[in-house]
PDB file of C-alpha atoms in Angstrom:
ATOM      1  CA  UNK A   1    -105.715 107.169  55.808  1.00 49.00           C
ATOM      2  CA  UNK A   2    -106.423 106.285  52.413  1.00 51.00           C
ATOM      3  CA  UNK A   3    -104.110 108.695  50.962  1.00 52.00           C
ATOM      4  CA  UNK A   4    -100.932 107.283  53.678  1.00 48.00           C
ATOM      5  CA  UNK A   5    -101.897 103.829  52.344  1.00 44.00           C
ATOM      6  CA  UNK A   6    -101.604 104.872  48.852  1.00 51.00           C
ATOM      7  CA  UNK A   7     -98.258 106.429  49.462  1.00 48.00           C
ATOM      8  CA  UNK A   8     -96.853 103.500  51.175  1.00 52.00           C
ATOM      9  CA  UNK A   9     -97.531 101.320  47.911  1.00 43.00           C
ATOM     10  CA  UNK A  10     -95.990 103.705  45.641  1.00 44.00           C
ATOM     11  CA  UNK A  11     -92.829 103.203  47.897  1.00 47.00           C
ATOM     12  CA  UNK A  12     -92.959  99.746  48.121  1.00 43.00           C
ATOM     13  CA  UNK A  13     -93.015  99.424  44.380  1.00 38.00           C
ATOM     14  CA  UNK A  14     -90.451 101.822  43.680  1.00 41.00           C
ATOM     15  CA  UNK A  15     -88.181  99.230  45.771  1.00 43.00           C
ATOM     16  CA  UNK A  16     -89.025  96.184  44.302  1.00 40.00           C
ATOM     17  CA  UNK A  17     -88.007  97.978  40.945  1.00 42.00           C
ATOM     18  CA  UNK A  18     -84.517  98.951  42.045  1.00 42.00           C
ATOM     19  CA  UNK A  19     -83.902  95.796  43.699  1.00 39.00           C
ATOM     20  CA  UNK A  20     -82.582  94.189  40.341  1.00 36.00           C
ATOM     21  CA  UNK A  21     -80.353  96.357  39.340  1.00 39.00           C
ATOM     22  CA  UNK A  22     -78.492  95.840  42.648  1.00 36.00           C
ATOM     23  CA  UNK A  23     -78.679  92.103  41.686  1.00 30.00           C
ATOM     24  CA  UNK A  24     -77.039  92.944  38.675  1.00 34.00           C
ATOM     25  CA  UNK A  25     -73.888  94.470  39.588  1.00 37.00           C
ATOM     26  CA  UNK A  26     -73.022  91.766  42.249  1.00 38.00           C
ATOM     27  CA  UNK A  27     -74.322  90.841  45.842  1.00 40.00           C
ATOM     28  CA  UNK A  28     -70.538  91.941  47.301  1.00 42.00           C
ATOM     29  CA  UNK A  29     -69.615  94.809  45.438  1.00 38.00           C
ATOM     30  CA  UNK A  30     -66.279  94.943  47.698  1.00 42.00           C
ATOM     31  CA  UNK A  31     -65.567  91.245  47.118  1.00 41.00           C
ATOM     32  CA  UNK A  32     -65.617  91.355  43.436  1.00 42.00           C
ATOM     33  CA  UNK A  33     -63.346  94.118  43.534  1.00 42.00           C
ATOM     34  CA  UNK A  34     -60.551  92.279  45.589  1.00 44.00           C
ATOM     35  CA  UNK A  35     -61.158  89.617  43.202  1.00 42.00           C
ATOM     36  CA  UNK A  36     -60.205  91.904  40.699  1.00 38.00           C
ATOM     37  CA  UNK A  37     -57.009  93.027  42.457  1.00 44.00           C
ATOM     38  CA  UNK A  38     -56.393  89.641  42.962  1.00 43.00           C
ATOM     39  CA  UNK A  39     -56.360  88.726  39.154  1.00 41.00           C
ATOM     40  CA  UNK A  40     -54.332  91.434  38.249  1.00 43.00           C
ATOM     41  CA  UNK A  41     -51.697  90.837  40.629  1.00 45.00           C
ATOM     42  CA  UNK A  42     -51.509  86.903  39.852  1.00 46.00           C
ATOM     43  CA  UNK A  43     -48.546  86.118  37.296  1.00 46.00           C
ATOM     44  CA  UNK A  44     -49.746  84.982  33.844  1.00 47.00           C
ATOM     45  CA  UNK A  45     -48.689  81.467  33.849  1.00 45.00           C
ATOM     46  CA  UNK A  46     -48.249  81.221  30.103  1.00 44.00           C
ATOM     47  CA  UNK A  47     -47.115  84.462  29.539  1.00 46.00           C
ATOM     48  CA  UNK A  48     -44.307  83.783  32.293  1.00 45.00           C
ATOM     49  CA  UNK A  49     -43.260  80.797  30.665  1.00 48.00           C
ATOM     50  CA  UNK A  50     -42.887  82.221  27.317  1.00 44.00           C
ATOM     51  CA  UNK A  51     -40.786  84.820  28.777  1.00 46.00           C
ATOM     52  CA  UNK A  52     -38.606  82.585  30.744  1.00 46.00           C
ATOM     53  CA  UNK A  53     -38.086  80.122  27.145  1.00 47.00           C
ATOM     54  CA  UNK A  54     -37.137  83.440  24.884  1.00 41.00           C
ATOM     55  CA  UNK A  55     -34.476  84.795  28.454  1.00 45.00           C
ATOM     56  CA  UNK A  56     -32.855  81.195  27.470  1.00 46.00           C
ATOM     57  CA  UNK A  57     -33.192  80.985  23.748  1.00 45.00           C
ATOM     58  CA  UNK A  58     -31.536  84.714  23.738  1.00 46.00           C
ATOM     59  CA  UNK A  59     -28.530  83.145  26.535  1.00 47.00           C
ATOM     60  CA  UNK A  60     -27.875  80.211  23.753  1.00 43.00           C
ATOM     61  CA  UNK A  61     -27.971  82.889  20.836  1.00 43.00           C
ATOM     62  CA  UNK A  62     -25.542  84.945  22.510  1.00 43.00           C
ATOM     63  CA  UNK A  63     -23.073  82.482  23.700  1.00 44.00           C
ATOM     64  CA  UNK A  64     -23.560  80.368  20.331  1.00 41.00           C
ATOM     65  CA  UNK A  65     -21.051  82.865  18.621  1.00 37.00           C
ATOM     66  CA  UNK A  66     -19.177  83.944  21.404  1.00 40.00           C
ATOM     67  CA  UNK A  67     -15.929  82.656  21.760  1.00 42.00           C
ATOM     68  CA  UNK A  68     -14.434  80.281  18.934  1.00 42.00           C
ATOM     69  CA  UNK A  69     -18.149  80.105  17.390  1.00 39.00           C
ATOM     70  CA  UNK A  70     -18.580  82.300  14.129  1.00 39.00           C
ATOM     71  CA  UNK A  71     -21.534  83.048  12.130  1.00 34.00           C
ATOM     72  CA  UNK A  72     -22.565  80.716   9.242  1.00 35.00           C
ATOM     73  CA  UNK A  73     -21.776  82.673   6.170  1.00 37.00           C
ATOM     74  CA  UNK A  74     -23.888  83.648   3.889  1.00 33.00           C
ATOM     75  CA  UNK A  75     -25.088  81.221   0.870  1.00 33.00           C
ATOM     76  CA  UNK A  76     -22.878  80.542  -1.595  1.00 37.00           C
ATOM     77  CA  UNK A  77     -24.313  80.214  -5.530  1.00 33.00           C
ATOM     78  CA  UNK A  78     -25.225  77.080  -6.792  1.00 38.00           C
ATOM     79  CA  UNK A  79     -25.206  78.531 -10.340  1.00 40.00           C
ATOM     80  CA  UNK A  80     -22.606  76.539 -12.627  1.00 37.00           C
ATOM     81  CA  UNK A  81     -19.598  78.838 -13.644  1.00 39.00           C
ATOM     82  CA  UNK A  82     -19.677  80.037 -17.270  1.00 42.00           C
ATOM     83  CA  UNK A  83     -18.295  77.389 -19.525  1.00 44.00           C
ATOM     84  CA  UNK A  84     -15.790  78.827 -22.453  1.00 49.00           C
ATOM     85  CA  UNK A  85     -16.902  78.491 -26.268  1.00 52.00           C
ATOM     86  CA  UNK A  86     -14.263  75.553 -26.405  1.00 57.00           C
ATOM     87  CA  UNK A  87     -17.173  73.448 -24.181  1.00 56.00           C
ATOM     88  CA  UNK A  88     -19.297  73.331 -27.286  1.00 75.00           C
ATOM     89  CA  UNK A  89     -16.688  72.459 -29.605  1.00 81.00           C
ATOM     90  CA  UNK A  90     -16.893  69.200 -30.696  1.00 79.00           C
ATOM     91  CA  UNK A  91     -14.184  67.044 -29.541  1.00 84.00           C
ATOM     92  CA  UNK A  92     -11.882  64.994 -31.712  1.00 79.00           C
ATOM     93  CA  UNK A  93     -11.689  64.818 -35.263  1.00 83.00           C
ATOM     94  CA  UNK A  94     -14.351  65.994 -37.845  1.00 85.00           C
ATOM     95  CA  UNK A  95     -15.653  63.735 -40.636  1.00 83.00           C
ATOM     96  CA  UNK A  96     -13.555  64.969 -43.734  1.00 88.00           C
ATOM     97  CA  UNK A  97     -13.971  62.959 -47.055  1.00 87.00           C
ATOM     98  CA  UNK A  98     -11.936  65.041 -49.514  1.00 85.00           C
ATOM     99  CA  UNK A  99      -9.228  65.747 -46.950  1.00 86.00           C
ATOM    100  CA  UNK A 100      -6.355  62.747 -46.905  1.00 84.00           C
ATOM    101  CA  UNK A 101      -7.300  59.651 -44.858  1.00 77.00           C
ATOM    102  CA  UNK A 102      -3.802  59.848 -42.873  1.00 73.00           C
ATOM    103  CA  UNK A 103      -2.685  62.854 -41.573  1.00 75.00           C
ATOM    104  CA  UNK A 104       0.939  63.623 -40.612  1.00 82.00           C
ATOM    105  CA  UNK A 105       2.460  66.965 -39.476  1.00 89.00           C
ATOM    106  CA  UNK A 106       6.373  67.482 -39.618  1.00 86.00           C
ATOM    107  CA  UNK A 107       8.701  70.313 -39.570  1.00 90.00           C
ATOM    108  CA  UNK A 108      11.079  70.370 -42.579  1.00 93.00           C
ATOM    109  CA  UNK A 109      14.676  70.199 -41.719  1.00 92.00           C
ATOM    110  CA  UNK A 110      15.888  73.606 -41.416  1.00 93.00           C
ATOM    111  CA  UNK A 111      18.881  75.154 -43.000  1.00 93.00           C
ATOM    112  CA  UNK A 112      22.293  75.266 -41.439  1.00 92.00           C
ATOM    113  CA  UNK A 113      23.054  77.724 -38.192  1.00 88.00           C
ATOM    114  CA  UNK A 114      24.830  80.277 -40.768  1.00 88.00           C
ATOM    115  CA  UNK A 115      22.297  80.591 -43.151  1.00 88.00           C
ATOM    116  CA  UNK A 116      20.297  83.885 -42.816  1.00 89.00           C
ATOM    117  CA  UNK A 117      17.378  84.461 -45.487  1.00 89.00           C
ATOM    118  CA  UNK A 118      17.095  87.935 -47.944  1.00 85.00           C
ATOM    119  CA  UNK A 119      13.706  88.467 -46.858  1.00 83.00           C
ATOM    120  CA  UNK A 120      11.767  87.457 -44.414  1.00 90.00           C
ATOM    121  CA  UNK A 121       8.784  89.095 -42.805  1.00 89.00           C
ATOM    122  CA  UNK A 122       8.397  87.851 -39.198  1.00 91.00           C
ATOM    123  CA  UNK A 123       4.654  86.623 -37.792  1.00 92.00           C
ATOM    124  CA  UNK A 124       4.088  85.962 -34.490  1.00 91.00           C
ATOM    125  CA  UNK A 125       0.862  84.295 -34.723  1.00 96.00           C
ATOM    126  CA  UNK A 126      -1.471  82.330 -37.506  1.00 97.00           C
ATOM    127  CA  UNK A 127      -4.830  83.396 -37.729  1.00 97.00           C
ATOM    128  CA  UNK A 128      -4.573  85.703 -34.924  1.00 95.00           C
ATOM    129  CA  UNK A 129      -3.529  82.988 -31.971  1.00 97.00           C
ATOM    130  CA  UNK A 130      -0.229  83.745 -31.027  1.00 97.00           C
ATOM    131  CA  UNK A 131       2.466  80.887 -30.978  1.00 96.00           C
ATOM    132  CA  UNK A 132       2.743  79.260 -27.875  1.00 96.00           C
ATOM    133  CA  UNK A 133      -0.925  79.741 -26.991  1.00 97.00           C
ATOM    134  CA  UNK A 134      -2.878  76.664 -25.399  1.00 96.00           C
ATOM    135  CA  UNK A 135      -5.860  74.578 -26.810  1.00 94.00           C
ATOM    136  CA  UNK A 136      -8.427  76.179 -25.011  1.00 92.00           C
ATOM    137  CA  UNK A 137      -7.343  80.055 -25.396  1.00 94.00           C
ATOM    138  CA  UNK A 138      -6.833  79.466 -29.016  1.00 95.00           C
ATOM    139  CA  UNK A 139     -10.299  77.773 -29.440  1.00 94.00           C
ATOM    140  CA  UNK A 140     -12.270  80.781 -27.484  1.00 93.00           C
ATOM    141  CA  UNK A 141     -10.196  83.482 -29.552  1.00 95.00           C
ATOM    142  CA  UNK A 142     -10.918  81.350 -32.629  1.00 95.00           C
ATOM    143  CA  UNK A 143     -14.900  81.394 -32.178  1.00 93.00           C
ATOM    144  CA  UNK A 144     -14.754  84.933 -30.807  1.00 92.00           C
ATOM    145  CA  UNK A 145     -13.046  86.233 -34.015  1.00 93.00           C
ATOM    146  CA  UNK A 146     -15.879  83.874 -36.238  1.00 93.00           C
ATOM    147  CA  UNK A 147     -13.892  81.075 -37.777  1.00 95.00           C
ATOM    148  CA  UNK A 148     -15.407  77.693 -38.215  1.00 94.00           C
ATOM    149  CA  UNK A 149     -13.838  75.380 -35.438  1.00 94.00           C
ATOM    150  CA  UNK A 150     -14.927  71.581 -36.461  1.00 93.00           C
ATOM    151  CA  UNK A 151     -13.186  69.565 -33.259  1.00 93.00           C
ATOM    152  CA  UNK A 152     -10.304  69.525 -31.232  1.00 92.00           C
ATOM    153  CA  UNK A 153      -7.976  67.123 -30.518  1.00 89.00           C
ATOM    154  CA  UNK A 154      -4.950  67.575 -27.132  1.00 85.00           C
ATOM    155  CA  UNK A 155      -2.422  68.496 -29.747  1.00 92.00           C
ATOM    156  CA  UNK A 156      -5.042  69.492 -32.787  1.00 94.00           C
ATOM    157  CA  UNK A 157      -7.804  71.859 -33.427  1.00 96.00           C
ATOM    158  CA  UNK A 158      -9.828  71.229 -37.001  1.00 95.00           C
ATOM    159  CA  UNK A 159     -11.130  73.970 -38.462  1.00 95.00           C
ATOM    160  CA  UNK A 160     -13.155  74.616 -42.039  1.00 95.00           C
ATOM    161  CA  UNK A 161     -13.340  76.965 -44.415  1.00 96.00           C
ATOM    162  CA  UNK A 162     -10.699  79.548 -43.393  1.00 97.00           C
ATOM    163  CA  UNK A 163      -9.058  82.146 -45.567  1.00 96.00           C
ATOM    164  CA  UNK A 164      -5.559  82.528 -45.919  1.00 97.00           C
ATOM    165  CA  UNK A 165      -3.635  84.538 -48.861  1.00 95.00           C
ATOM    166  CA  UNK A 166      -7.057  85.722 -50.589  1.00 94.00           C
ATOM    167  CA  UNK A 167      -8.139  81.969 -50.870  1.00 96.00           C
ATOM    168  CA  UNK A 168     -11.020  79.483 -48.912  1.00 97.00           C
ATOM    169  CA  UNK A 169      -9.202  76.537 -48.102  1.00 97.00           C
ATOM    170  CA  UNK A 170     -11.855  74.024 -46.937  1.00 96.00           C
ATOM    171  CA  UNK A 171     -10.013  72.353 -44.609  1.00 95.00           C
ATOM    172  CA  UNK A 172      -7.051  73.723 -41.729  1.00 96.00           C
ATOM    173  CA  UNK A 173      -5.870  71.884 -38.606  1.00 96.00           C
ATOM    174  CA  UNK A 174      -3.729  73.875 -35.786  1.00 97.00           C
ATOM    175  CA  UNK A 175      -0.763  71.831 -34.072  1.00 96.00           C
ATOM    176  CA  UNK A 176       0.374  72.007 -30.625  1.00 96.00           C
ATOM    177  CA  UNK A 177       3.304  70.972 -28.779  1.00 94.00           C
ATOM    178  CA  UNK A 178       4.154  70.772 -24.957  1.00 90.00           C
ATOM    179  CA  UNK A 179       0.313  72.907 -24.935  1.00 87.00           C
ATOM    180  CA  UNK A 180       1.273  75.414 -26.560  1.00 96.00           C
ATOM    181  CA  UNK A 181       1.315  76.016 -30.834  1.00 97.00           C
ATOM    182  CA  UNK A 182       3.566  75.820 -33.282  1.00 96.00           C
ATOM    183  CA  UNK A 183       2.087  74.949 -36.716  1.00 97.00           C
ATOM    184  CA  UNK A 184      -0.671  75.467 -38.717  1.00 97.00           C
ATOM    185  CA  UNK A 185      -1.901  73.381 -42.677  1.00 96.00           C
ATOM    186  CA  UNK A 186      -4.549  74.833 -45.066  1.00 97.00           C
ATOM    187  CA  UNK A 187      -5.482  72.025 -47.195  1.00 96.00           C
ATOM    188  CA  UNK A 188      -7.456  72.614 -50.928  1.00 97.00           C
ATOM    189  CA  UNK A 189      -7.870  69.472 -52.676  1.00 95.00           C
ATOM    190  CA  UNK A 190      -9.023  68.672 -56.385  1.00 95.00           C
ATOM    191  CA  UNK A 191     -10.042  65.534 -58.031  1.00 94.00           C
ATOM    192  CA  UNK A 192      -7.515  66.042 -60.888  1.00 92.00           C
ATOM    193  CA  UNK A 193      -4.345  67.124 -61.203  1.00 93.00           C
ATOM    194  CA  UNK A 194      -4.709  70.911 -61.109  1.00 94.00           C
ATOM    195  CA  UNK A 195      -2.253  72.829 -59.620  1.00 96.00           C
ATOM    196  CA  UNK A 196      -3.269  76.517 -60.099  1.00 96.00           C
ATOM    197  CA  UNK A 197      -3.851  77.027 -56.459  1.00 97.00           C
ATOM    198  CA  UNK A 198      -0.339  76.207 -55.978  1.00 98.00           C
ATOM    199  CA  UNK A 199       1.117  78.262 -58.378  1.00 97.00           C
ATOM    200  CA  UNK A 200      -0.824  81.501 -57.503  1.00 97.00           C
ATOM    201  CA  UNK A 201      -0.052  80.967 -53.957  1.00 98.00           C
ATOM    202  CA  UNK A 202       3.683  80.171 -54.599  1.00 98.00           C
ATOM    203  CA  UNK A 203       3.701  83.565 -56.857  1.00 97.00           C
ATOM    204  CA  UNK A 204       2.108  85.712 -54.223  1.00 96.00           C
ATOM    205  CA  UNK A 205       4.860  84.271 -51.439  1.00 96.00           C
ATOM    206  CA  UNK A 206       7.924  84.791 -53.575  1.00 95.00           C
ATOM    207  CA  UNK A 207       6.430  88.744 -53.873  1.00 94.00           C
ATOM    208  CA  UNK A 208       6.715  88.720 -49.974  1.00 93.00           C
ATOM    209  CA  UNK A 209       9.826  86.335 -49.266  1.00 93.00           C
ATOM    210  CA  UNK A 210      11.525  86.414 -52.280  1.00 93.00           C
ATOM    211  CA  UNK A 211      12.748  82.608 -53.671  1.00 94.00           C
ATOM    212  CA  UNK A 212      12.031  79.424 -51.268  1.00 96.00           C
ATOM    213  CA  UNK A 213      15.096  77.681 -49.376  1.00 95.00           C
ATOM    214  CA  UNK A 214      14.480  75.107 -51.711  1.00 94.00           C
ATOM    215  CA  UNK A 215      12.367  72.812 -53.716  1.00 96.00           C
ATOM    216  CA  UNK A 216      11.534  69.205 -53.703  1.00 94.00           C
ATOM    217  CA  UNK A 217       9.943  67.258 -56.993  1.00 94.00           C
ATOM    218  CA  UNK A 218       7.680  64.712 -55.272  1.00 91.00           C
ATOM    219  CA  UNK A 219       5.898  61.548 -56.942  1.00 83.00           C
ATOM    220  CA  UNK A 220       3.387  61.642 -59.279  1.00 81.00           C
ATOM    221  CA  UNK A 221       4.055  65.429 -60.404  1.00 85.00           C
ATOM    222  CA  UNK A 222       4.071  66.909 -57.146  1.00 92.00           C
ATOM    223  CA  UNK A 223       6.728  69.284 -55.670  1.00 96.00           C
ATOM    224  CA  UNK A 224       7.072  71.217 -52.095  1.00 97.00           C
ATOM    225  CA  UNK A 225       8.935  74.553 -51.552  1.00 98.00           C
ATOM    226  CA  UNK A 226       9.852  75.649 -48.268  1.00 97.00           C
ATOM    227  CA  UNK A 227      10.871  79.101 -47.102  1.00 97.00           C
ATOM    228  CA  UNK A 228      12.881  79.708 -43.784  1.00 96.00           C
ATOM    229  CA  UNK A 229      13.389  82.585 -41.258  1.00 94.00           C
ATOM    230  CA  UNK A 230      14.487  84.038 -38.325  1.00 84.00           C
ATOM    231  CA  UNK A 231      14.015  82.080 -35.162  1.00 85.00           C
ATOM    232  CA  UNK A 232      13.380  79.148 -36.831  1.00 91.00           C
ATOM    233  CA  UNK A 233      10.023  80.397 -38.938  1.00 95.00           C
ATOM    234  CA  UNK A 234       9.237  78.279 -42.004  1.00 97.00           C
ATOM    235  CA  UNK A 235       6.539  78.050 -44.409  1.00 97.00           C
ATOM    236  CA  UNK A 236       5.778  75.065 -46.338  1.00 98.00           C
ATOM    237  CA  UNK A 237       3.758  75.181 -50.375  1.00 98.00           C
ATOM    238  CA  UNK A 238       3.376  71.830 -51.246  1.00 97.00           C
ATOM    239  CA  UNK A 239       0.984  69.760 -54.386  1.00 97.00           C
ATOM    240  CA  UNK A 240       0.681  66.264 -53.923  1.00 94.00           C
ATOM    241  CA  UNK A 241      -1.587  63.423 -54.524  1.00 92.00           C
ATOM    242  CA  UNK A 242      -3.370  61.146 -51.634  1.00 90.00           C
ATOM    243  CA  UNK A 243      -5.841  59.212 -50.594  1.00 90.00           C
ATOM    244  CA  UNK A 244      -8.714  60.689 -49.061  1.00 89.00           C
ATOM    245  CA  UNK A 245     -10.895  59.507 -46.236  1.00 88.00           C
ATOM    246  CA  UNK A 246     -13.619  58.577 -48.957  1.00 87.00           C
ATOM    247  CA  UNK A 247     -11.182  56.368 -50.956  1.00 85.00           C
ATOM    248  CA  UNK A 248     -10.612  58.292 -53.795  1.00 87.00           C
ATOM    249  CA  UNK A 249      -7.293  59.735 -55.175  1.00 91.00           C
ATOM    250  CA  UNK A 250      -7.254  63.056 -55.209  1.00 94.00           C
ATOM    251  CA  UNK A 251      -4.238  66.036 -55.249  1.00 94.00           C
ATOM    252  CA  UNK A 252      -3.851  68.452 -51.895  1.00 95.00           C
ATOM    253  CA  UNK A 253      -2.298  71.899 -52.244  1.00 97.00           C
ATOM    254  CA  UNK A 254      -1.005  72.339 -48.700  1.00 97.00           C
ATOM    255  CA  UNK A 255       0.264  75.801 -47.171  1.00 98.00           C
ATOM    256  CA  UNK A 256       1.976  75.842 -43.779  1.00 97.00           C
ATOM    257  CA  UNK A 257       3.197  78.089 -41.404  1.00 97.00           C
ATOM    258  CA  UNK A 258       5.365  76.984 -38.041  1.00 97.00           C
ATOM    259  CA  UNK A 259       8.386  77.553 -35.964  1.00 93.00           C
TER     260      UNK A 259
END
């Protein structure tokens, strides 16, 4: 009897162990699990609006550059556009004391229609700017080839230092007419009256052209010889005294070139 009793205990304990883990796991096992078919079946509320907003985002995408709707295009470049040299030229005239306070350009008269010259050696361009070329193209090709350009005017550009005939002259201005050029002066100037630059340069012309057109005596000592061309060339040699920008007196040899 004892032993049935004993058995009986075991058993009952052995159940009141496993009772828990039944606990555990749910009192309904079936309910939970058409809960969980339930859950899985319900629509995601979020996840079906999110859906439905990108369906209509991608509608107004597509129909945004349909028919007479195009694509932006792409960014254009802010950057500013290369400026030429002629930007950082300084504009108008350059302060010249030595050089003559008034400045004045002419062409000398030419010779009559039937006079043709013995010699003559034909240039198309002065300093390597072709005649006819505009302020700005002559200013780049200027500072690209290394001269000295001191200012520009419209109808000017100033430049210093320049050589010309195996001599510096300190001073040279380019003219222009209707944009595009025709002239050129290299100016040498001396406190006295000294006129060895003129007479070298006047030597070393006559050895290319042979003897001027003609020569004019100015004032004071001074003369100007002028040679002429085809097509209306010239070149101008002329020694003369002037008033600088300074105040002073002083003599200019002057060499010009033109058509």
């Amino acid at each position: 009897m004892q032993r049935f009793l004993r058995i009986m205990a075991i058993a009952a304990l052995i159940a009141a162990m496993c009772a828990p883990c039944a606990i555990a796991r749910g009192r309904n096992p079936e309910k939970q699990h058409n809960s969980v078919q339930h859950e899985k079946k319900r629509p995601d509320k979020h996840r079906g609006d999110k859906g439905k907003d990108f369906k209509k985002h991608n509608r107004h995408h597509d129909n945004k550059y349909h028919g007479n709707h195009r694509p932006p295009h792409p960014p254009q470049s802010h950057r500013p556009p290369h400026r030429p040299p002629y930007h950082n030229v300084h504009h108008g005239r350059p302060h010249r004391p030595h050089m003559p306070r008034h400045w004045h350009y002419y062409r000398p008269t030419p010779p009559p229609p039937a006079w043709r010259p013995r010699h003559w050696r034909p240039f198309r361009s002065i300093l390597g700017i072709a005649l006819g070329s505009a302020v700005n193209i002559s200013i780049n090709a200027l500072v690209n080839n290394g001269y000295t350009v001191s200012g520009y005017d419209d109808n000017i550009v100033y430049l210093s230092n320049v050589p010309m005939l195996n001599y510096s002259w300190p001073a040279a201005n380019l003219y222009y007419s209707n944009g595009g050029l025709y002239g050129s002066e290299f100016v040498y100037s001396t406190p006295g009256h000294n006129m060895g630059r003129y007479n070298a340069v006047y030597n070393s012309l006559t050895g290319v052209y042979g003897a001027p057109y003609n020569v004019q005596m100015l004032a004071g000592g001074g003369r100007r010889a002028t040679w002429w061309g085809n097509d209306g060339q010239y070149i101008t040699l002329s020694f003369a005294a002037n008033i600088a920008a300074n105040g002073a007196s002083r003599f200019f040899t002057t060499l010009s070139f033109g058509r």
